[in-house]
Coordinates of C-alpha atoms and ligand atoms in Angstrom, one line a residue:
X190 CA 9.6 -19.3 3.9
X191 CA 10.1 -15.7 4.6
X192 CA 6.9 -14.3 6.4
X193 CA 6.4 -12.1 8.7
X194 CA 6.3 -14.6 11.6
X195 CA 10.3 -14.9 10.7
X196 CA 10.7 -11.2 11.7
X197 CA 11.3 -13.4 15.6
X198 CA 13.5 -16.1 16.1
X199 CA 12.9 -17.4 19.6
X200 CA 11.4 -14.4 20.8
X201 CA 13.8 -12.2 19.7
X202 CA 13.5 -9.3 17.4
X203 CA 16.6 -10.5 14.2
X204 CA 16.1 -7.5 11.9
X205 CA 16.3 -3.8 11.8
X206 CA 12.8 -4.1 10.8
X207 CA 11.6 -6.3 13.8
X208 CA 13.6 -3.5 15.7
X209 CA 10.8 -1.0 14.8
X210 CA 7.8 -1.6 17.0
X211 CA 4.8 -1.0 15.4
X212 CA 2.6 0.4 18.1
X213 CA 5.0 2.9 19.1
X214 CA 4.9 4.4 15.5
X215 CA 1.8 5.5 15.8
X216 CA 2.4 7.7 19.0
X217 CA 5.3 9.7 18.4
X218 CA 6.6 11.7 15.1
X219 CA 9.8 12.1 14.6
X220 CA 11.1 9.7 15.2
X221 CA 14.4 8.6 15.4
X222 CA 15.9 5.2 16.6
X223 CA 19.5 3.9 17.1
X224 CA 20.6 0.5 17.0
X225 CA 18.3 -2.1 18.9
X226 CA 16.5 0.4 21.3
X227 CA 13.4 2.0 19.9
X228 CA 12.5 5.9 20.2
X229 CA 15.3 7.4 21.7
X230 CA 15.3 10.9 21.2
X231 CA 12.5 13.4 19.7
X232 CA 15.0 16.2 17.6
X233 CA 15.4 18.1 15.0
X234 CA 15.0 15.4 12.1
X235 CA 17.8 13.8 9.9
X236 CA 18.3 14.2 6.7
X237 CA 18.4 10.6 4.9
X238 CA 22.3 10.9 4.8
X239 CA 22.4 11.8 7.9
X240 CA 20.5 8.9 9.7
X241 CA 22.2 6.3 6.7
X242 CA 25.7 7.5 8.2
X243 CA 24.5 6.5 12.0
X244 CA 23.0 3.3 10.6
X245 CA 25.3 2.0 8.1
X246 CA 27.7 1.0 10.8
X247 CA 25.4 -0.8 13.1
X248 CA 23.8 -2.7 9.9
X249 CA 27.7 -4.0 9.1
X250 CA 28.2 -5.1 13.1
X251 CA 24.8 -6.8 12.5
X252 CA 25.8 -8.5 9.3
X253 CA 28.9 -9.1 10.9
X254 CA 27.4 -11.2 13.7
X255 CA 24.8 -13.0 11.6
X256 CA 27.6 -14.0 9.6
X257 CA 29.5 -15.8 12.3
X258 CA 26.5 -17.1 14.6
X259 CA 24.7 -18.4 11.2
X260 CA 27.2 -18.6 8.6
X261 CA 27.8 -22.3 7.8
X262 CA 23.6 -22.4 8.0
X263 CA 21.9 -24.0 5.1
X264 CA 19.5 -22.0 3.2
X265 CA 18.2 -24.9 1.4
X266 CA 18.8 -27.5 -1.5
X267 CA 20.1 -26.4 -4.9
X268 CA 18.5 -29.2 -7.4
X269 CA 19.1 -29.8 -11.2
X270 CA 16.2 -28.6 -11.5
X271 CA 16.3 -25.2 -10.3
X272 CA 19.7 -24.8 -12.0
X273 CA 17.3 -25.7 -15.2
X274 CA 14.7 -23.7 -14.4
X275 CA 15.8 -20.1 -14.0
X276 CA 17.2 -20.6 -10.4
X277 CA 13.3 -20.6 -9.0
X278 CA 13.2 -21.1 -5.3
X279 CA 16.6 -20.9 -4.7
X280 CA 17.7 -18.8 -1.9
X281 CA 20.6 -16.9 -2.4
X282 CA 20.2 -13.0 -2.1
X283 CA 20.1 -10.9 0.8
X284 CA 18.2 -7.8 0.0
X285 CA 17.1 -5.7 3.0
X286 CA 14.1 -2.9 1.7
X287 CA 11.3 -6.1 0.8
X288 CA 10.8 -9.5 1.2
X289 CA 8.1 -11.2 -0.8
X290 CA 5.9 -13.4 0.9
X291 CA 4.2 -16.1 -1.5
X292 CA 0.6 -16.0 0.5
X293 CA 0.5 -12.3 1.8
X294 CA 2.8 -10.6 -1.2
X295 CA 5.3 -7.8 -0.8
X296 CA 6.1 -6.1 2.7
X297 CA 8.6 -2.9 2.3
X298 CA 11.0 -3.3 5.6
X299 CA 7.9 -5.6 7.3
X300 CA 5.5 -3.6 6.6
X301 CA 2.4 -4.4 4.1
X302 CA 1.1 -2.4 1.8
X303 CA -2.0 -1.7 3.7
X304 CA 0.3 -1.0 6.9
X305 CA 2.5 1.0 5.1
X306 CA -0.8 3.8 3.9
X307 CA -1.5 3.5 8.0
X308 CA 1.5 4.8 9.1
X309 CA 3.5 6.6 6.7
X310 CA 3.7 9.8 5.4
X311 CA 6.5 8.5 2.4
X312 CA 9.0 5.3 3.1
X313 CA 12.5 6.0 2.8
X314 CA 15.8 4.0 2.0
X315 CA 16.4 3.5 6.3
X316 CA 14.0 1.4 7.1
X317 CA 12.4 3.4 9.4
X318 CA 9.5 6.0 9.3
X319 CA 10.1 9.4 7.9
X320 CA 8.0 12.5 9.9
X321 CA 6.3 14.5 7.8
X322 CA 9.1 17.4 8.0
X323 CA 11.6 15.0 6.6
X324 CA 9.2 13.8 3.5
X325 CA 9.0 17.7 2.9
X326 CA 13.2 18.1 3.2
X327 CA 13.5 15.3 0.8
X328 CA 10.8 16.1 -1.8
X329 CA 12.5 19.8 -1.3
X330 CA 16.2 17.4 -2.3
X331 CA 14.6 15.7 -4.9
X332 CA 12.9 18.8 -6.8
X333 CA 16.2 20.9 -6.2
X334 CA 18.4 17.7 -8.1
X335 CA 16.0 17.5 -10.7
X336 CA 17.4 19.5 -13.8
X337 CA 18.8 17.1 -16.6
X338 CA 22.3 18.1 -18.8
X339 CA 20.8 19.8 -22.7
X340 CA 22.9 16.9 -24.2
X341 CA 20.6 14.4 -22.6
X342 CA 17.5 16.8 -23.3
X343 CA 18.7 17.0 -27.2
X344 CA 19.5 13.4 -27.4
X345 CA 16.2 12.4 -25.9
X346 CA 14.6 15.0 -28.6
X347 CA 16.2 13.8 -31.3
X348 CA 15.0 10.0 -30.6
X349 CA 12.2 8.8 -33.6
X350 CA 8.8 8.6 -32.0
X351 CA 9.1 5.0 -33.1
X352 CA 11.7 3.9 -30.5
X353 CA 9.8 2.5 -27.7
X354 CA 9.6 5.1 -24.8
X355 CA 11.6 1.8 -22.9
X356 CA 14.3 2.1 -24.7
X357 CA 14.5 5.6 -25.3
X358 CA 14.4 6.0 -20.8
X359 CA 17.3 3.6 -20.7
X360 CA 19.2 5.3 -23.2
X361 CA 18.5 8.6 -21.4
X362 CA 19.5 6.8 -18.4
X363 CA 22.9 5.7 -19.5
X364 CA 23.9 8.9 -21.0
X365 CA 23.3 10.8 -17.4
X366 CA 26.1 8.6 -16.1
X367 CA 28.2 11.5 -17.7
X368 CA 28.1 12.9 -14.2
X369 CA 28.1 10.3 -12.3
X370 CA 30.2 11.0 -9.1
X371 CA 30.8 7.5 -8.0
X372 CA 32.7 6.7 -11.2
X373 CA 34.4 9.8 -11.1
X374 CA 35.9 9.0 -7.3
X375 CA 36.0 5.8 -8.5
X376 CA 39.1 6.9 -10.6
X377 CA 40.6 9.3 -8.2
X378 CA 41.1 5.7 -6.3
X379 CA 38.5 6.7 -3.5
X380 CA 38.6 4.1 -0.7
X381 CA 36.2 1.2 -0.4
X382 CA 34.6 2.3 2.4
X383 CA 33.4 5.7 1.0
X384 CA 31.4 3.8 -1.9
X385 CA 28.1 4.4 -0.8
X386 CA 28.2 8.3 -0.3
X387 CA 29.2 8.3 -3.8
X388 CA 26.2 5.8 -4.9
X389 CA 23.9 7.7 -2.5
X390 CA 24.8 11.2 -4.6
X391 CA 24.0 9.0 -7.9
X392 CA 21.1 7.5 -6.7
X393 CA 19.5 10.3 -5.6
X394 CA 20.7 12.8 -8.9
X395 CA 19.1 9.8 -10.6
X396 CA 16.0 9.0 -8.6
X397 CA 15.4 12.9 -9.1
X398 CA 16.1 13.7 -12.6
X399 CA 13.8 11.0 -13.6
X400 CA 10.5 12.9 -13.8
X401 CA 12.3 15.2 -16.0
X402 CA 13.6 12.0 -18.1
X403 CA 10.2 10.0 -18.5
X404 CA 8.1 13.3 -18.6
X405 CA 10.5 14.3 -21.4
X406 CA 10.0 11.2 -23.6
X407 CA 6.0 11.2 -22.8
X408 CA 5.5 14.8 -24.0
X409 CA 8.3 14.5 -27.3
X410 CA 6.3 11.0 -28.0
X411 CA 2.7 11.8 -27.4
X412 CA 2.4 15.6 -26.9
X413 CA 3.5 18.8 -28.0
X414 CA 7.1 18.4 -26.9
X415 CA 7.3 21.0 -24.2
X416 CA 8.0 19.9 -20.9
X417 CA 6.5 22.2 -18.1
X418 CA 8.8 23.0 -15.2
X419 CA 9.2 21.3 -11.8
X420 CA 7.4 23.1 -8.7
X421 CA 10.6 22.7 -6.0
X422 CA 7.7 22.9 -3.4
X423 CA 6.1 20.2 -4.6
X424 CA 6.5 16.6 -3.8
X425 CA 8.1 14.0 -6.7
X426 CA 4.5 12.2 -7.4
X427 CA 2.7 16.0 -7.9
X428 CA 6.0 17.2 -10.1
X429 CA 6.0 14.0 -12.2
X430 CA 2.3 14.3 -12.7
X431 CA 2.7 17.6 -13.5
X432 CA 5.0 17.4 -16.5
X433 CA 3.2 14.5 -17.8
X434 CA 0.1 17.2 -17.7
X435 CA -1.9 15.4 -15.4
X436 CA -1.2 17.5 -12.1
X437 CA -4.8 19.8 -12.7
X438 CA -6.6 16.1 -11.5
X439 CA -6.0 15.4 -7.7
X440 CA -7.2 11.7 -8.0
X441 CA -4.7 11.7 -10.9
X442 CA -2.2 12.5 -8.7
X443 CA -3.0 10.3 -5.8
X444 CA -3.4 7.5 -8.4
X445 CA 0.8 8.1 -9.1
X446 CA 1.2 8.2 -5.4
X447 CA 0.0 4.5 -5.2
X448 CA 1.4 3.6 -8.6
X449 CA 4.6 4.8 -7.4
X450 CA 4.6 3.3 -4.0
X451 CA 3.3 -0.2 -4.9
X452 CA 5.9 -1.1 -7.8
X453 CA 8.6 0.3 -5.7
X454 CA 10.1 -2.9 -4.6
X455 CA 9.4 -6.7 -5.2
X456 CA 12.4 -8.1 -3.2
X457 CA 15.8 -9.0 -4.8
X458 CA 14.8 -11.8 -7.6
X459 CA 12.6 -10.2 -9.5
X460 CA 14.6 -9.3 -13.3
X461 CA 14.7 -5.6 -12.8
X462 CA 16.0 -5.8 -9.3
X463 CA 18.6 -8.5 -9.3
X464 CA 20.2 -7.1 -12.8
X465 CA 20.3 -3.8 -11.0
X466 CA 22.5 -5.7 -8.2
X467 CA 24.6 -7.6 -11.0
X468 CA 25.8 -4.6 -12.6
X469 CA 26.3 -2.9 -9.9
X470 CA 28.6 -5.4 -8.0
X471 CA 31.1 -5.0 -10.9
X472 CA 30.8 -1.6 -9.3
X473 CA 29.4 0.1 -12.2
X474 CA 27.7 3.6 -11.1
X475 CA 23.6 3.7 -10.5
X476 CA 23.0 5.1 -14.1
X477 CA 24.7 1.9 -15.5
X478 CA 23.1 -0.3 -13.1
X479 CA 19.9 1.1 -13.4
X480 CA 20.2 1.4 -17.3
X481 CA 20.6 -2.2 -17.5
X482 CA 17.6 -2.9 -15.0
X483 CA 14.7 -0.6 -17.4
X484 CA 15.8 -3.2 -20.2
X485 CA 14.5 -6.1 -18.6
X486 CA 11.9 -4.4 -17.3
X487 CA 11.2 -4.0 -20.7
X488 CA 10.6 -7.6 -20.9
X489 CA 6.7 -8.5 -21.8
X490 CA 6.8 -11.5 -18.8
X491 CA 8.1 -8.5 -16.8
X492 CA 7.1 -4.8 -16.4
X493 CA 5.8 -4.4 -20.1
X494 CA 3.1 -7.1 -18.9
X495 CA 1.0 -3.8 -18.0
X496 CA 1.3 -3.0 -21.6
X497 CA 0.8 -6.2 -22.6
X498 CA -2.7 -6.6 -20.2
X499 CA -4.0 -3.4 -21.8
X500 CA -3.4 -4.8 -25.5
X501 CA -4.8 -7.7 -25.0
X502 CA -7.9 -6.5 -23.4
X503 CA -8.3 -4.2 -26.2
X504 CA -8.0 -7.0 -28.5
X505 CA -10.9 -9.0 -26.6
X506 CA -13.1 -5.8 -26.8
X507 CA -12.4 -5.9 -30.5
X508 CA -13.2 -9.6 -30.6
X509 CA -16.1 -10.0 -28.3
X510 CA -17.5 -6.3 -27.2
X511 CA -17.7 -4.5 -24.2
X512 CA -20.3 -6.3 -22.4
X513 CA -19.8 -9.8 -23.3
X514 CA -21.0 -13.1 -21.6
X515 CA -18.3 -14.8 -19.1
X516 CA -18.5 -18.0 -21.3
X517 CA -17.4 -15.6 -24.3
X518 CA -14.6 -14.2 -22.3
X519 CA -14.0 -17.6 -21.3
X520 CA -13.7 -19.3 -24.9
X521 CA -11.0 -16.0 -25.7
X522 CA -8.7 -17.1 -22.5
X523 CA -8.5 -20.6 -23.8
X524 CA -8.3 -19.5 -27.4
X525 CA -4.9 -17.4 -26.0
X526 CA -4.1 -20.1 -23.8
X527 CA -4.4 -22.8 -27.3
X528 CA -2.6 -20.1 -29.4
X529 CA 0.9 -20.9 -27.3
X530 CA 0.8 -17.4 -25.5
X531 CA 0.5 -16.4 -22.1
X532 CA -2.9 -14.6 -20.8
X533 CA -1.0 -11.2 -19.3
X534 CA -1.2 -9.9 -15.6
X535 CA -1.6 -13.6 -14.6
X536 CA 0.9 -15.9 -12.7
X537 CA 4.0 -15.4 -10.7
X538 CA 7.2 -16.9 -10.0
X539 CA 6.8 -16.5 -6.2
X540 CA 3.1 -15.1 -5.4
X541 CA 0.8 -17.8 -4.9
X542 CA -2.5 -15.6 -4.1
X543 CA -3.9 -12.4 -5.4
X544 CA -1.2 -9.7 -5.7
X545 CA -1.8 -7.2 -3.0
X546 CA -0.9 -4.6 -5.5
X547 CA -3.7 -5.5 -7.7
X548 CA -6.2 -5.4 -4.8
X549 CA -4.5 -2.2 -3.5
X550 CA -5.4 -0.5 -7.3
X551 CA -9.0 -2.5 -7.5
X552 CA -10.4 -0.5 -3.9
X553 CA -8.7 2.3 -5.9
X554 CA -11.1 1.9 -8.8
X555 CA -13.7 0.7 -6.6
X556 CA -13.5 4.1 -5.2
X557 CA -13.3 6.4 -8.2
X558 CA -14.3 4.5 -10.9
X559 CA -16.6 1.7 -10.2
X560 CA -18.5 1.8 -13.2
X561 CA -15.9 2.1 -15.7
X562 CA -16.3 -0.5 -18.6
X563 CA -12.6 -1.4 -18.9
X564 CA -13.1 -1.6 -15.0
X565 CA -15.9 -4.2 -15.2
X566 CA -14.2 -6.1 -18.1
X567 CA -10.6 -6.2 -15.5
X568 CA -13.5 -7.6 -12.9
X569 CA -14.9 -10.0 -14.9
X570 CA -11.5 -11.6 -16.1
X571 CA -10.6 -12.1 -12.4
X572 CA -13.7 -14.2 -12.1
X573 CA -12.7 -16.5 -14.7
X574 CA -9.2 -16.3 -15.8
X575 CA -8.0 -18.2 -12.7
X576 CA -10.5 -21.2 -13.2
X577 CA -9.3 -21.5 -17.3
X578 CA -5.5 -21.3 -15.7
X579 CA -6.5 -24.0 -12.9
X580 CA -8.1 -26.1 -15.4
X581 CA -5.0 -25.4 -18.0
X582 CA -2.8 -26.9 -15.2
X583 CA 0.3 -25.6 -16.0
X584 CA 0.4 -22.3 -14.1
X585 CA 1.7 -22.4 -10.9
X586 CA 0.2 -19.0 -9.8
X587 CA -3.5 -18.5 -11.5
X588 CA -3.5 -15.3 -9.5
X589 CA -3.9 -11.7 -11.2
X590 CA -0.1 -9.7 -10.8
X591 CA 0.2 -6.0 -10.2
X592 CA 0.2 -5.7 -13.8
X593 CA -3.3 -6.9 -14.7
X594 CA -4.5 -3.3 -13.4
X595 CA -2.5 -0.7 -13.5
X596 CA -3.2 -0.1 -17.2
X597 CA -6.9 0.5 -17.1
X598 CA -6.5 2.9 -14.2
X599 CA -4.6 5.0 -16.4
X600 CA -6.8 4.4 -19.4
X601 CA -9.2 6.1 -17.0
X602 CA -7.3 9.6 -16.1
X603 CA -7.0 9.8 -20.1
X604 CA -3.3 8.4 -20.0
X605 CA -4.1 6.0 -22.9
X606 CA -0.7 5.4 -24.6
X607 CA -0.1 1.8 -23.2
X608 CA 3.3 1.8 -24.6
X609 CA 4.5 4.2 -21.6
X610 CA 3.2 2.3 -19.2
X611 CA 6.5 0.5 -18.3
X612 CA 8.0 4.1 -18.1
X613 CA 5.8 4.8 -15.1
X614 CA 6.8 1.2 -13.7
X615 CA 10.9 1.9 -14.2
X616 CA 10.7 5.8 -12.2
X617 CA 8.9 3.8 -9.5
X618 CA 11.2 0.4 -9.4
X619 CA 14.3 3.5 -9.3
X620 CA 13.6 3.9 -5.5
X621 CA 13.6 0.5 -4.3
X622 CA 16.8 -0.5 -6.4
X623 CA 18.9 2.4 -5.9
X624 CA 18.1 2.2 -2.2
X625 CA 19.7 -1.3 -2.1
X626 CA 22.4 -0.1 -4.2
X627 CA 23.4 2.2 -1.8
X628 CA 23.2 -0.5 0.8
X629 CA 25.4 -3.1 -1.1
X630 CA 27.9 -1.0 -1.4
X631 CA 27.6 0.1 2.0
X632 CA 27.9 -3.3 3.4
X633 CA 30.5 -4.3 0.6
X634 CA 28.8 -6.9 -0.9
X635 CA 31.3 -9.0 -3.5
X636 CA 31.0 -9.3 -6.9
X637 CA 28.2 -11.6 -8.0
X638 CA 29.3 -14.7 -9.4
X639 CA 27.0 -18.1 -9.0
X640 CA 29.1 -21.1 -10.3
X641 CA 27.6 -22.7 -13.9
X642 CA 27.5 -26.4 -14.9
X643 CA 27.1 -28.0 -18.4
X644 CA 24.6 -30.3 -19.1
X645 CA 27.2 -32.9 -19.8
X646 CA 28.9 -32.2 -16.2
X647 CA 25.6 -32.5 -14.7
X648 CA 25.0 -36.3 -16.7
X649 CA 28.9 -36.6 -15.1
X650 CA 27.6 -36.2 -11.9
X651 CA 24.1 -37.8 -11.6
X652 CA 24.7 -40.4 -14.2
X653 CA 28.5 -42.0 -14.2
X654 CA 28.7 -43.4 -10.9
Ligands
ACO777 C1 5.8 -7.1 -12.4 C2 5.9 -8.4 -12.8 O1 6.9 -8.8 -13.4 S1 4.6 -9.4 -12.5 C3 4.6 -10.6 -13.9 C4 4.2 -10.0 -15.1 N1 4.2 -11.0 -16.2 C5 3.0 -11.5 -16.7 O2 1.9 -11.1 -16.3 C6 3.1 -12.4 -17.9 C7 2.2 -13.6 -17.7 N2 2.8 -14.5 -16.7 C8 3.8 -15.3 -16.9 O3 4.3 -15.4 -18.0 C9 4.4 -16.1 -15.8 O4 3.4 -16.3 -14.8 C10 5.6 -15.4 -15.1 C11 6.6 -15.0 -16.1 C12 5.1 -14.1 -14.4 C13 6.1 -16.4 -14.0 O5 6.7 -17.4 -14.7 P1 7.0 -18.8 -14.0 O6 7.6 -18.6 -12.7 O7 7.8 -19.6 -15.0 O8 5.5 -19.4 -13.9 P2 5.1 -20.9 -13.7 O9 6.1 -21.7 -12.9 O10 3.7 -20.9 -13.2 O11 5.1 -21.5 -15.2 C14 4.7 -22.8 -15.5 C15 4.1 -22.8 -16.9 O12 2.9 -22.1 -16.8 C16 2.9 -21.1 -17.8 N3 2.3 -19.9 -17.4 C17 2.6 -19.1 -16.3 N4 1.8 -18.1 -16.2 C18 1.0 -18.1 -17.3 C19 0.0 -17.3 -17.8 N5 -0.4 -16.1 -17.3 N6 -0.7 -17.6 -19.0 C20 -0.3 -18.8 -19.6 N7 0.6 -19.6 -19.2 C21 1.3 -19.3 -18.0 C22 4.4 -20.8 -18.0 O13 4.6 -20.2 -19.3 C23 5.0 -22.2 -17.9 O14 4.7 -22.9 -19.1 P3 5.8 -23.9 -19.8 O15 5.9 -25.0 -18.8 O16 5.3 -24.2 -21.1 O17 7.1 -23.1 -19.9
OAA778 O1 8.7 -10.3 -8.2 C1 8.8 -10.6 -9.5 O2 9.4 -11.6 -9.9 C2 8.1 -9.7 -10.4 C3 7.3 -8.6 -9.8 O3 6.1 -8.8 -9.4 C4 8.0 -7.4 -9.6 O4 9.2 -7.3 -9.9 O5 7.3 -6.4 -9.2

């Protein structure tokens, strides 16, 4: 298992994120660090480029070493049954900005989510801990990147309100690899090793212009169609909330901070994540990557579960009332569970406990809105959908995902069009996928290509001898 305790190996510190010592964090701003010593020098900040220049070289020595001390190491056991079952449990990524922990949940570069509202003013893509005056360069970068090309804008507009807003974002997102500079040195024959300062430009063109995209398809969808303009002093979560027309509410806003942060980054399994790394090791540009990603995040066991929670609840109120008894709420799991369908925002693949997301966005509406109905209803299912999944005895996780309460937290603020939910989801996942992008091309990770068997090889195998 991959914990936090693994961060040592026999005392010693094996990661970039062990290399960043908590305590010290907390005394000094900014920061900056090199290599395996901590706190070096207090300067004029670095931009993210910058610092990802100084560090990409020291993270390929590292890899380099790990490599050769630990290379012919087993990770673990492939059986027929995880090649049967959607590769569960094997380990066989490497992906550096989260690792998922099935007991405590995500931690972005070691940190937990709880940690992470401690000590940081924003994360970045380094792995270390931005000071305030480089969150303000970057939100200044992200603002100033943000304008999208008219074809884009028209082909967005001229989308039937009917198309999901999923598909219309990936569509917008694939059409924006028009400029994409990696594919463009990519022709001119640029060298290997100058990859990721192309993927960087794309990622962060991308990661910027997608306020502008998503905003675009909420106001053509659900609004009047006009798209107010970005504020370039103004950081991404205010600017985002802004064009959606939410920016006038300051819990709104801090509600899209934490939206944004938690669904960031779930590791490098999870669908939207590990397609983003497929298509991108055939070295297709960020917008084709990320394009690719939004569609299965698009997927109801996936990102449109927070649709999915938020239509099903509905249909319960419909079915049983607002206020109805927990042996009523009860009988309407099981009657989903009978029906052959999955109760949403429940279960995991890896989590084995509460999803700290859920409980970061429960003290949220413990905070502002602890008496809300659809609140109390979310509550009450958390009491009892885990017993009806126990006694069900399938689940492997009877545990509420991020997904079982982001919805109703919107429903809240007034955002009640549940079929844009997974929008807000895909601008979030952008930062911790494109971040890795960067970094697999950085570290020149191959093409992906896992080895396939046929059922009849497999009987071969197991069965003739
Ligand atoms: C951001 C995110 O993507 S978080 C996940 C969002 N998705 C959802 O909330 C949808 C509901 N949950 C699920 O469908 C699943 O729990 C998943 C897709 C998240 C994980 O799937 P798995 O790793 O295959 O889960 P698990 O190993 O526990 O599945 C075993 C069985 O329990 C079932 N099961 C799992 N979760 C649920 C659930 N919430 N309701 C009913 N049955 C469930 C599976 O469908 C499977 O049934 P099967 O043997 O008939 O195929
Ligand atoms: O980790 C997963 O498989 C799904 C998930 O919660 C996420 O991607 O946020």
């Amino acid at each position: 298992m991959v914990g936090r305790g693994a961060r040592y190996q026999g005392g010693r510190k094996v990661s970039l994120t062990a290399v960043i010592y908590k305590p010290a964090l907390k005394q000094v701003s900014p920061i900056s660090f090199t290599g395996t010593s901590r706190l070096l020098h207090v300067s004029k900040p670095k931009t993210l480029k910058e610092r990802l220049q100084e560090l990409i070289p020291e993270k390929q020595d590292e890899i380099k070493r790990v490599k050769k001390e630990h290379g012919a190491k087993s990770l673990g056991n492939v059986t027929v049954d995880m090649a049967y079952g959607g590769m569960r449990g094997i380990k066989g990524l490497i992906w550096e900005g989260s690792v998922l922990d099935p007991d405590e949940g995500i931690e972005f570069r070691g940190y937990t989510i709880n940690e992470c509202r401690e000590i940081l003013p924003k994360a970045d893509a380094t792995g270390e801990v931005p000071s305030k005056e480089q969150v303000r360069a970057l939100s200044a970068e992200l603002a100033a990147r943000s304008a999208i090309p008219s074809f884009v804008e028209d082909l967005i507009d001229r989308c039937p309100n009917t198309l999901h807003p999923m598909s219309q974002f990936s569509l917008a997102v694939t059409a924006l690899q028009h400029d994409s500079n990696f594919a463009k040195a990519y022709q001119t024959g640029v060298n290997k090793s100058e990859y990721w300062l192309y993927m960087y430009e794309d990622a962060m063109d991308l990661i910027s212009k997608l306020p502008n995209v998503a905003g675009r398809i909420y106001r053509n969808v659900y609004k009047d169609g006009k798209v107010p303009p970005i504020e370039p002093d103004k950081d991404y979560s205010y600017n985002f909330a802004k064009i959606l027309g939410y920016a006038d509410n300051k819990d709104f806003v801090e509600l899209l901070r934490l939206y944004l942060t938690i669904h960031s980054d779930h590791e490098g399994g999870n669908v939207s994540a590990h397609t983003t790394r497929l298509v991108g090791s055939a070295l297709s540009d960020p917008f084709l990557a990320f394009s690719a990603s939004l569609n299965g995040l698009a997927g109801p066991l996936h990102g449109l579960a927070n649709q999915e929670v938020v239509r099903w609840i509905f249909q319960m109120k419909d079915a049983i009332g607002e206020s109805p008894s927990d042996e009523t709420v009860k009988e309407y799991v099981w009657n989903t569970l009978k029906s052959g369908k999955v109760v949403p925002g429940y279960g995991h693949a890896v989590l084995r406990k509460t999803d700290p997301r859920y409980a970061a966005q429960r003290e949220f509406a413990l905070k502002h809105l602890p008496n809300d109905p659809l609140f109390k209803l979310v509550s009450q299912l958390y009491n009892i959908v885990p017993g009806v999944l126990l006694e069900h005895g399938k689940t492997k996780n009877p545990w509420p995902n991020v997904d079982a309460h982001s919805g109703i937290l919107l429903q809240y603020f007034g955002l009640v069009e549940q079929n844009y939910y997974t929008v807000l989801f895909g601008v979030s996942r952008s930062l911790g996928v494109l971040s890795q992008l960067i970094w697999d091309r950085a570290l020149g990770f191959p093409i992906e290509r896992p080895k396939s068997y046929s059922t009849e090889l497999i009987k071969k195998m197991f069965e003739e001898h």
